[in-house]
mmCIF file of C-alpha atoms and ligand atoms in Angstrom:
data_model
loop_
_atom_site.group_PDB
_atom_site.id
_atom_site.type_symbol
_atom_site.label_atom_id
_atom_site.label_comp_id
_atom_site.label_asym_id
_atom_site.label_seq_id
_atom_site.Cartn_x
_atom_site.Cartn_y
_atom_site.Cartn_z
ATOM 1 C CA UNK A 1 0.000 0.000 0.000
ATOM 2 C CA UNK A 2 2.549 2.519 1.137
ATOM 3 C CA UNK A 3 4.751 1.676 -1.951
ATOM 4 C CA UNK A 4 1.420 2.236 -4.542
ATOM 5 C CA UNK A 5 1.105 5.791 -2.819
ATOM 6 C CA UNK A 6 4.633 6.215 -3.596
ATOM 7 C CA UNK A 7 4.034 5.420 -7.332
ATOM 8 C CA UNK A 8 1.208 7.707 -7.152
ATOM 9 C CA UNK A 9 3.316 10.619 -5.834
ATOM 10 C CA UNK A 10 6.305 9.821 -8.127
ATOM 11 C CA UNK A 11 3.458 9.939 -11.124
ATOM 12 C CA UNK A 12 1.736 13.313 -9.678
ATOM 13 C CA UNK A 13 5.257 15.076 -9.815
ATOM 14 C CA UNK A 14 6.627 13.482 -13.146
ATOM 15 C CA UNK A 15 3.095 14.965 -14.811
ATOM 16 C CA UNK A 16 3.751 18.467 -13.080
ATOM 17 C CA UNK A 17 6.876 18.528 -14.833
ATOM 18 C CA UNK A 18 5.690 17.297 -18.585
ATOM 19 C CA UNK A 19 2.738 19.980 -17.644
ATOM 20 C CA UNK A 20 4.699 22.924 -16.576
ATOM 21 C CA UNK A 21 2.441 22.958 -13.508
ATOM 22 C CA UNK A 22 2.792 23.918 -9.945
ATOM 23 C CA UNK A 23 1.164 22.497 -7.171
ATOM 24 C CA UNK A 24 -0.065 24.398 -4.301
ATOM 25 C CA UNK A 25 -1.913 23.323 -1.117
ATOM 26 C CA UNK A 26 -3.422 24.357 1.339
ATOM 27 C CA UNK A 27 -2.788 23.708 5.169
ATOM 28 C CA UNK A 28 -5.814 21.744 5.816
ATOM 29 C CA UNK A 29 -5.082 19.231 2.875
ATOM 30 C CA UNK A 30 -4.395 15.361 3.237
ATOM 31 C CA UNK A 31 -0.841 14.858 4.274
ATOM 32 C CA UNK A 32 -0.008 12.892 0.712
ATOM 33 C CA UNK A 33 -1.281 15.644 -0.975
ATOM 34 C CA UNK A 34 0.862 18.161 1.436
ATOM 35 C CA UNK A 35 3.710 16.158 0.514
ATOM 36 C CA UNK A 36 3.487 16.236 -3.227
ATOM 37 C CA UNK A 37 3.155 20.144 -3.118
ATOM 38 C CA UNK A 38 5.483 22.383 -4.443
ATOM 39 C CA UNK A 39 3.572 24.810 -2.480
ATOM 40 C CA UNK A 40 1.260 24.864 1.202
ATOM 41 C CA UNK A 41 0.360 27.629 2.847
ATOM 42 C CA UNK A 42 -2.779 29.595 4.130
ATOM 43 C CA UNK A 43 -5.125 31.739 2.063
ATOM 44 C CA UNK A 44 -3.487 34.537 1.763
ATOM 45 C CA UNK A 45 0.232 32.562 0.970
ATOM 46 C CA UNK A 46 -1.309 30.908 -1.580
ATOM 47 C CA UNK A 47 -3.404 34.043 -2.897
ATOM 48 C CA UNK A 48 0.448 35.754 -3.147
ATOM 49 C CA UNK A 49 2.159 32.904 -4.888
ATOM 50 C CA UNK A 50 -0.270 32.161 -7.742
ATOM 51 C CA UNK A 51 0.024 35.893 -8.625
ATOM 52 C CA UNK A 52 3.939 35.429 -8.634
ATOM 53 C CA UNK A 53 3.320 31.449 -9.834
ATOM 54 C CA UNK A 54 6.431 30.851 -12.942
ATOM 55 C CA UNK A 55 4.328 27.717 -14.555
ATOM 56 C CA UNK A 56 1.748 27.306 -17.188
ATOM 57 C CA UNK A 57 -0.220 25.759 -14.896
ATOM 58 C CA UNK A 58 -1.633 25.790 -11.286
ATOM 59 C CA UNK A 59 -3.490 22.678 -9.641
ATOM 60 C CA UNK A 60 -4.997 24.478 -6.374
ATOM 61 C CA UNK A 61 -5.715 21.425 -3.802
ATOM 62 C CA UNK A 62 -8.231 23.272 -1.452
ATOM 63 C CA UNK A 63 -11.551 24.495 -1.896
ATOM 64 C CA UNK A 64 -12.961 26.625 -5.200
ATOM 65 C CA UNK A 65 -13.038 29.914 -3.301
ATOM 66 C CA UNK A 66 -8.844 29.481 -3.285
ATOM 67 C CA UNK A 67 -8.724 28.200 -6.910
ATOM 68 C CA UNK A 68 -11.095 31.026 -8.171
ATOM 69 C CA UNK A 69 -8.575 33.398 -6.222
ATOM 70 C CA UNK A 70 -5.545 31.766 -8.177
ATOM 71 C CA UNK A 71 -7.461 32.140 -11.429
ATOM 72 C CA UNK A 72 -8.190 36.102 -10.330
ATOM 73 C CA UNK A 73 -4.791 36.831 -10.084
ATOM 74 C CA UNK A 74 -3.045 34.343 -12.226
ATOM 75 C CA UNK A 75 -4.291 35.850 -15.508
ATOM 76 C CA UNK A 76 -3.176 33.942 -18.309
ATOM 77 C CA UNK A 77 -2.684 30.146 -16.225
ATOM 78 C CA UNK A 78 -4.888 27.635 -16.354
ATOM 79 C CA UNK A 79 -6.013 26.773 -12.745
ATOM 80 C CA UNK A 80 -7.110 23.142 -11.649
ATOM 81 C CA UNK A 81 -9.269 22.277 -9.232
ATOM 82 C CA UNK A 82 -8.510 18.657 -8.645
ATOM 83 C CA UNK A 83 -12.088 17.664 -7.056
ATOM 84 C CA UNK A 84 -14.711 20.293 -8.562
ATOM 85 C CA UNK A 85 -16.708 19.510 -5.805
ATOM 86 C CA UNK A 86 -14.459 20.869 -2.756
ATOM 87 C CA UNK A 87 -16.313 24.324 -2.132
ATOM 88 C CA UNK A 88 -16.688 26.280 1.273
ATOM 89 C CA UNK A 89 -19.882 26.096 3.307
ATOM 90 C CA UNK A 90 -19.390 29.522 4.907
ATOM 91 C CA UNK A 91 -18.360 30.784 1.285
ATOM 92 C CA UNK A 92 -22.355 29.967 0.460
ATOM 93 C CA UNK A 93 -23.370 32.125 3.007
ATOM 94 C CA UNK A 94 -23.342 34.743 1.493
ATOM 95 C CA UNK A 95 -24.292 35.604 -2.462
ATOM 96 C CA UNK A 96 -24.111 38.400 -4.508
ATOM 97 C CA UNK A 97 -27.444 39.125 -4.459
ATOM 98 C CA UNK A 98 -27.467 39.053 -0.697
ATOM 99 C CA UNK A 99 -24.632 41.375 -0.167
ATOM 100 C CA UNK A 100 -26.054 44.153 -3.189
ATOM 101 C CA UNK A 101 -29.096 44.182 -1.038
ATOM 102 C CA UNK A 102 -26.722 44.692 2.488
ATOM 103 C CA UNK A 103 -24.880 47.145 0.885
ATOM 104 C CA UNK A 104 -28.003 49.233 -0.207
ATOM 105 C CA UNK A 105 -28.839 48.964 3.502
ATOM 106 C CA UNK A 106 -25.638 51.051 4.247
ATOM 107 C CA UNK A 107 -24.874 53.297 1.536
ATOM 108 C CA UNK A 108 -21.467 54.436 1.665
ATOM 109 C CA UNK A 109 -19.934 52.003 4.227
ATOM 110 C CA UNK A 110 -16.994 50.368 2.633
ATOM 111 C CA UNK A 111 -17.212 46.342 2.259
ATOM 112 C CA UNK A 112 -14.512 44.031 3.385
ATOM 113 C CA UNK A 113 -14.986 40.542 2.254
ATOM 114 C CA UNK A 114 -12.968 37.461 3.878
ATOM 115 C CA UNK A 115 -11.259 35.762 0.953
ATOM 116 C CA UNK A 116 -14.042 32.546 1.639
ATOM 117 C CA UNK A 117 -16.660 33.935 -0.919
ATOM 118 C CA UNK A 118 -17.098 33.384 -4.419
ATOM 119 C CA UNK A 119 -15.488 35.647 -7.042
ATOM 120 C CA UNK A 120 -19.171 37.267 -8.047
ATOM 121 C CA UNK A 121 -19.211 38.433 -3.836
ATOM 122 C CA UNK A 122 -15.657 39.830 -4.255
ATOM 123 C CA UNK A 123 -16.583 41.414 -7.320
ATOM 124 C CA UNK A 124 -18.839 43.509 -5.315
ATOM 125 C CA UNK A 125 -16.596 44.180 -2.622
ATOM 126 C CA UNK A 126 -14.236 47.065 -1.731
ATOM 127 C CA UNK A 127 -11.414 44.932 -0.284
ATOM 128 C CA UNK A 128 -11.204 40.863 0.833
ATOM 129 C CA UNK A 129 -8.736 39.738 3.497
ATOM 130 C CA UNK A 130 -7.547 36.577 5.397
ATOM 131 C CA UNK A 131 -7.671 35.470 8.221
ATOM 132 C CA UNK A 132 -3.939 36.135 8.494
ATOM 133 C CA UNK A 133 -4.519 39.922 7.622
ATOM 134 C CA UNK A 134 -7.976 40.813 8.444
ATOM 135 C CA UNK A 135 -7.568 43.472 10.966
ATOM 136 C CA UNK A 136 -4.601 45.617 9.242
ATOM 137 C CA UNK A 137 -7.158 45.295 6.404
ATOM 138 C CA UNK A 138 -10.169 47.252 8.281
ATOM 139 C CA UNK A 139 -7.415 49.219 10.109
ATOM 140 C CA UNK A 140 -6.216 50.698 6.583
ATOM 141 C CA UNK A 141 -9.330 51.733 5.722
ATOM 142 C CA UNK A 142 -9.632 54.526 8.180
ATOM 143 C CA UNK A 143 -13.676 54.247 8.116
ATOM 144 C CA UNK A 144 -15.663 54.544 11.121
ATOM 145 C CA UNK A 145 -17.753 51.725 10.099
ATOM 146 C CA UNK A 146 -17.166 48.431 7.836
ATOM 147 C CA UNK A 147 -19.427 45.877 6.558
ATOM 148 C CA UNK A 148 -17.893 42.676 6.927
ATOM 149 C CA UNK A 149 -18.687 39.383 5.487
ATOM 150 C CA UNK A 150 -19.293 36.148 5.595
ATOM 151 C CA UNK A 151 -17.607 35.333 8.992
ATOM 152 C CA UNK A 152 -19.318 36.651 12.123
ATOM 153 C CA UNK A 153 -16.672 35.017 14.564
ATOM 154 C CA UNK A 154 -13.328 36.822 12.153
ATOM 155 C CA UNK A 155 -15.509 39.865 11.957
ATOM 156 C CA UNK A 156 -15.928 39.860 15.840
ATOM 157 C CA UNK A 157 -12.324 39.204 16.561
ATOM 158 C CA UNK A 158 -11.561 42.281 14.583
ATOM 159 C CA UNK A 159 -13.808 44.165 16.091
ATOM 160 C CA UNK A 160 -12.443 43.184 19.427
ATOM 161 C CA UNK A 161 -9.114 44.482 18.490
ATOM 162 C CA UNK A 162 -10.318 47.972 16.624
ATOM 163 C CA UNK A 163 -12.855 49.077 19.264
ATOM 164 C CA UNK A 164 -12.946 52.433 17.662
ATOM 165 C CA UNK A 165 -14.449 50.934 14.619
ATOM 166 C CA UNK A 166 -17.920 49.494 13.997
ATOM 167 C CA UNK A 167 -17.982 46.171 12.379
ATOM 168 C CA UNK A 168 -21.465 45.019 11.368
ATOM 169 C CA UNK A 169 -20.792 41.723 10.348
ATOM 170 C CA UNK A 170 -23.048 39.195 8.487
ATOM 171 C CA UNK A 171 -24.302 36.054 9.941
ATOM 172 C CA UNK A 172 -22.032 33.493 8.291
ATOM 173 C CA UNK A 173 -19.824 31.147 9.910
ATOM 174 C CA UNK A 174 -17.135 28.056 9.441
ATOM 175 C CA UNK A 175 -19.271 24.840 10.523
ATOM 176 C CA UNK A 176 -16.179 23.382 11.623
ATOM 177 C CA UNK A 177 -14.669 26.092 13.999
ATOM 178 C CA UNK A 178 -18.077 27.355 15.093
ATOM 179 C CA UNK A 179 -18.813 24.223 16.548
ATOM 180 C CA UNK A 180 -16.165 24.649 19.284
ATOM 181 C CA UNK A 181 -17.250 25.779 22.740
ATOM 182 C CA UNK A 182 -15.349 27.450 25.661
ATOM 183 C CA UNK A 183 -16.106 24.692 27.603
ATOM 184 C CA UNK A 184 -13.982 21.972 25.567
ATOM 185 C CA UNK A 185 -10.963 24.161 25.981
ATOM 186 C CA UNK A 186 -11.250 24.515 29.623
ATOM 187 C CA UNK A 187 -11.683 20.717 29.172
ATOM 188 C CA UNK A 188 -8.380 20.397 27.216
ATOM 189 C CA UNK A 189 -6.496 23.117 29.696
ATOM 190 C CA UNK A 190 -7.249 20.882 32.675
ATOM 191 C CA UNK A 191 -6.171 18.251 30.472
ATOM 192 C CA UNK A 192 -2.758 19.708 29.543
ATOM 193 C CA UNK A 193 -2.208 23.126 31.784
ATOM 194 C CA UNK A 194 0.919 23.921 30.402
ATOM 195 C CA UNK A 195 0.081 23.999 27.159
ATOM 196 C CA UNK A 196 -0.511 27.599 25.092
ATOM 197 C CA UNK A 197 -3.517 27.153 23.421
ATOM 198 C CA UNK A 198 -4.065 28.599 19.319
ATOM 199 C CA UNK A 199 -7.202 29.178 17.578
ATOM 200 C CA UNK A 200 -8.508 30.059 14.431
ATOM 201 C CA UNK A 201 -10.849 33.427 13.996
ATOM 202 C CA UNK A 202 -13.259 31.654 12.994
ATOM 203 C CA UNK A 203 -13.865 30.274 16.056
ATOM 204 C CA UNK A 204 -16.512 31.813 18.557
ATOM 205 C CA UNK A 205 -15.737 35.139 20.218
ATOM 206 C CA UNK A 206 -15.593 33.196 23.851
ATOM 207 C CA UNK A 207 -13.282 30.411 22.587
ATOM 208 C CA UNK A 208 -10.742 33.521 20.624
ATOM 209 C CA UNK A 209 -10.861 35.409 23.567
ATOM 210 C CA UNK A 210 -9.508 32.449 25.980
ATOM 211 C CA UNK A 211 -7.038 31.530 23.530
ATOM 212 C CA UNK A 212 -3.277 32.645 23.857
ATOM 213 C CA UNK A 213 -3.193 33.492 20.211
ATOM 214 C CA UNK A 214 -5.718 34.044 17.220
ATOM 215 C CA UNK A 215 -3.893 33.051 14.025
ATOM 216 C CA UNK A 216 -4.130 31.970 10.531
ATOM 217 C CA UNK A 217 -2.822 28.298 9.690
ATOM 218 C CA UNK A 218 0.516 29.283 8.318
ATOM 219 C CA UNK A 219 0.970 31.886 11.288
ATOM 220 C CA UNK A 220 0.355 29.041 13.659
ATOM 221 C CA UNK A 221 2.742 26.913 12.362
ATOM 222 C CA UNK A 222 5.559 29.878 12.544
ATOM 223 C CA UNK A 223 3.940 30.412 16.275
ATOM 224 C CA UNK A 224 4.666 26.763 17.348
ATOM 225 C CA UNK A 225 8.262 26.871 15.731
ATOM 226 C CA UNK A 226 9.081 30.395 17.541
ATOM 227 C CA UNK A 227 7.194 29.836 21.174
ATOM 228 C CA UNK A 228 9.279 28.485 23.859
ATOM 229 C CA UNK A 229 6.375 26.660 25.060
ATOM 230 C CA UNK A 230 7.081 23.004 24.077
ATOM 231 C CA UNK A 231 3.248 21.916 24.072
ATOM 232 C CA UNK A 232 0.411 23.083 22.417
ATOM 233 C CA UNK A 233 -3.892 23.060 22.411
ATOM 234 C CA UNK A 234 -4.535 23.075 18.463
ATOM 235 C CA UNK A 235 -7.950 24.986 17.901
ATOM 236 C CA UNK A 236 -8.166 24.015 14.224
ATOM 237 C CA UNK A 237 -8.858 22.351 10.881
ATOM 238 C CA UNK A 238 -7.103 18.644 11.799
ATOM 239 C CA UNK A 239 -5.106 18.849 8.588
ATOM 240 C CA UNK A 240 -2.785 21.216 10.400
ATOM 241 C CA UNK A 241 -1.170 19.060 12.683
ATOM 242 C CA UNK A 242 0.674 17.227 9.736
ATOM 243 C CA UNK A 243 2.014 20.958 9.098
ATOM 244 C CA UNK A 244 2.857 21.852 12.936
ATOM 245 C CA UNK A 245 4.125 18.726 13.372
ATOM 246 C CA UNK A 246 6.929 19.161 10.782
ATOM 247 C CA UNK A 247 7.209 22.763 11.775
ATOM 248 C CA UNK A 248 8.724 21.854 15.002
ATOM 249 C CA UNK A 249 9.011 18.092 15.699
ATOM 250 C CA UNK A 250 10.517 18.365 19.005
ATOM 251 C CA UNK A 251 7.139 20.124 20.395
ATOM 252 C CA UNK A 252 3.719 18.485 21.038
ATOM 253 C CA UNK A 253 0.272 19.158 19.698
ATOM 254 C CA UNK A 254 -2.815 18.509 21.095
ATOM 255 C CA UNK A 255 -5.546 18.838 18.985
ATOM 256 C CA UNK A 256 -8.786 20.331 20.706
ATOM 257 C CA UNK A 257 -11.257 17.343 19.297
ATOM 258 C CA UNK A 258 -11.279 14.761 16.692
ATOM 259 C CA UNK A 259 -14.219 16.117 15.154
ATOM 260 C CA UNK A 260 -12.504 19.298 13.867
ATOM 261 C CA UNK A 261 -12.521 17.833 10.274
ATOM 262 C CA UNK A 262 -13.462 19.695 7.201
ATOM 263 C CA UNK A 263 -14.748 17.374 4.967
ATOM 264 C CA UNK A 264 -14.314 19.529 1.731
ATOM 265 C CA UNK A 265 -10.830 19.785 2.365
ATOM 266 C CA UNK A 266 -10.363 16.145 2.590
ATOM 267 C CA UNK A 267 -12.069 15.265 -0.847
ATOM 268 C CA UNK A 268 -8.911 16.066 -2.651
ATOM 269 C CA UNK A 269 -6.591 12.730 -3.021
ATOM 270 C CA UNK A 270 -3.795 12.232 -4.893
ATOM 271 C CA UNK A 271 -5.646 10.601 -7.466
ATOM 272 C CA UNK A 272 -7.730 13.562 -8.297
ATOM 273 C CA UNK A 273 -4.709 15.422 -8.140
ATOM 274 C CA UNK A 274 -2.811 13.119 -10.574
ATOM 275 C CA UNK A 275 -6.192 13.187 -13.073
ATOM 276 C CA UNK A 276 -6.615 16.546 -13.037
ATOM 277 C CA UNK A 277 -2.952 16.749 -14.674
ATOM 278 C CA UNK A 278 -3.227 13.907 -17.034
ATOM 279 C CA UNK A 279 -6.154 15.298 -18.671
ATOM 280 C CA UNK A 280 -6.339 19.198 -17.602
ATOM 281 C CA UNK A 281 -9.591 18.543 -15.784
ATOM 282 C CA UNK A 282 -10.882 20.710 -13.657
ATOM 283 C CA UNK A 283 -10.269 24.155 -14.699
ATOM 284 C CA UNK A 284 -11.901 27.082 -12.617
ATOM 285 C CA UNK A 285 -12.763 30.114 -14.919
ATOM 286 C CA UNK A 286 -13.905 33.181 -14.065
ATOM 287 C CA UNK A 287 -15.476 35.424 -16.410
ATOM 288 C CA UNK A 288 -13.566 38.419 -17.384
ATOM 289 C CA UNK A 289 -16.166 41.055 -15.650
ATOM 290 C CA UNK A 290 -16.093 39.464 -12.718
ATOM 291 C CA UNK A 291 -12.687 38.541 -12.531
ATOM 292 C CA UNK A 292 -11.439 42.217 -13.573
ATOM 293 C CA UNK A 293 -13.637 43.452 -10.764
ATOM 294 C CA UNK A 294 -12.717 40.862 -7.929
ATOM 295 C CA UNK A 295 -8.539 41.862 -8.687
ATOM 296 C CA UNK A 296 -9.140 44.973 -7.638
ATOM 297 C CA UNK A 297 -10.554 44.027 -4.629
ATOM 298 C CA UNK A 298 -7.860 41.586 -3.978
ATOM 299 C CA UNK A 299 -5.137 43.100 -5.071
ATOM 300 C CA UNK A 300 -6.144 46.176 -2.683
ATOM 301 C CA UNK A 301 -5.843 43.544 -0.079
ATOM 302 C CA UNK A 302 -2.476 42.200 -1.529
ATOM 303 C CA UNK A 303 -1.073 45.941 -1.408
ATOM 304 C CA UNK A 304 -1.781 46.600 2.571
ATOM 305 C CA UNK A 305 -0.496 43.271 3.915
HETATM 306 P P1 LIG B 1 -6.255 30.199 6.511
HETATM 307 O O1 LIG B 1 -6.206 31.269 5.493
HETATM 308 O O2 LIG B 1 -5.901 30.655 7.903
HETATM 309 O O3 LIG B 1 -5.416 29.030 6.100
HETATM 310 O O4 LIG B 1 -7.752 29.696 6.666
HETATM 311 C C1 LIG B 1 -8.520 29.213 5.595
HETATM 312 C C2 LIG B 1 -9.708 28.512 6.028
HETATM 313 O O5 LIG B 1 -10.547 28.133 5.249
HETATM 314 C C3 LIG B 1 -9.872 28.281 7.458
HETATM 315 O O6 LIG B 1 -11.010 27.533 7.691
HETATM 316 FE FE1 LIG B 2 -14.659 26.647 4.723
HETATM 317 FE FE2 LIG B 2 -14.486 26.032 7.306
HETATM 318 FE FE3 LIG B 2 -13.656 24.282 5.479
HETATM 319 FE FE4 LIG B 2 -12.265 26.545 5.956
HETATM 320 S S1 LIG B 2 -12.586 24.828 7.361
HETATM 321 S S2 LIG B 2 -12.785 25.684 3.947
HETATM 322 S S3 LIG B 2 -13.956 27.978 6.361
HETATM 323 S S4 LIG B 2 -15.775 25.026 5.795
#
């Protein structure tokens, strides 16, 4: 078994090379598919490198929100999406009919949009973010008020850390990091009471506020590596720990509960992966309005941090 997934990844990367094609991934991804990646970040790592991305072709093993991005900004590539149906539950929280109709509720408040929305939302939007940069994001914009959208929980955290600003946030959320309560971290503290706990923002106001940091995936992994703690409460997508893990072996990583699985992220196998380069299946494209109009809303992002 072990030696047929070998085969597999040995085919995967031989076909990136005949294909010109990079492969990026992101954080929550099945370790095989981590490990055949020339690329794995967070959102807004992997938003940066397909807008740098050297290769005639990128294969985007996440969700379609990140492989729309990578089409937005990698004008010209073809973009593969190695299982078409990996999309974002929070992402459908919010469409563009929903947000024209918030926005004529608030005339003149700008819109920031959390990169987990389709490119028609973003198209409509005045600036996206991660969950990496969200709050230099509403910072920059120097407004009294934002709109923010679709994540209640990241829009909370920022507003918890910009009290001068008004966030009015819509009522989306991550199904996987919402269902975490305050009460199964005090349940993992007791457990492990030395341990620093991280969390996602798009966990619940009560379980961001008890944590010891509020980061995106990637900044979590540089977190663990840099702390001098030497153990760790993991308030996360489970696809991490492969990540933190190699980002600091030594150290030790408990992960908050088993159920903490994202099951669009985990539809993406190496096979997909190797048949979406074999036969160019899979391509994510944008139209041209849209995507012309959903740049400039991520590349404002792009340009404050
Ligand atoms: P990051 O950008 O922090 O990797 O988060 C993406 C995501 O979908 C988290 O659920
Ligand atoms: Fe979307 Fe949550 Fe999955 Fe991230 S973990 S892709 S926010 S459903």
């Amino acid at each position: 078994m072990v030696e047929v997934r070998a085969a597999l990844a040995a085919e995967v990367r031989e076909l990136a090379r005949e294909r010109d094609a990079v492969i990026f991934a992101h954080n929550y991804q099945r370790a095989e598919v981590q490990q055949v990646a020339d690329i794995v970040g967070d959102s807004l790592e992997l938003a940066r490198r397909a807008s740098e991305a050297d290769a005639a072709v990128i294969v985007l093993a996440g969700v379609r929100f990140m492989a729309e991005t990578a089409a937005i900004l990698a004008t010209g590539k073809t973009v593969l999406l190695p299982h078409t149906g990996a999309g974002c539950p929070m992402a459908d929280m919010i469409t563009a009919a929903h947000l024209s109709d918030w926005k004529a509720e608030f005339p003149g408040v700008p819109v920031v949009m959390y990169v987990n929305s389709s490119a028609e939302v973003k198209a409509l939007t005045d600036v996206c973010c991660t969950s990496a940069n969200a709050v230099e994001v509403v910072r920059s914009l120097g407004s009294p008020r934002v709109l923010f959208a679709p994540d209640r929980n990241l829009g909370a955290w920022v507003a918890a850390q910009l009290p001068e600003i008004e966030v009015i946030a819509w009522n989306g959320y991550c199904p996987v990091h919402d269902e975490v309560t305050l009460e199964r971290v005090r349940d993992a503290q007791a457990l492990h009471p030395d341990a620093v706990v991280i969390a996602h923002p798009e966990c619940r106001p009560e379980v961001s506020a008890a944590a010891d940091a509020v980061l995106s995936t990637s900044q979590m992994m540089r977190y663990a590596a840099e702390a001098e703690a030497s153990e760790f409460i993991v308030v996360t997508e489970a696809g991490l720990l492969h990540g933190l893990q190699a980002a600091a072996p030594e150290k030790r990583f408990y992960h908050l509960a088993p159920a903490m699985i994202c099951a669009d992220m985990k539809l993406t196998r190496l096979e997909h992966v190797r048949d979406a380069l074999a036969d160019l299946s899979g391509e994510v494209v944008v139209p041209a309005a849209v995507a012309d109009a959903a740049r400039a809303s991520l590349e404002r992002m792009t340009a404050i941090g």
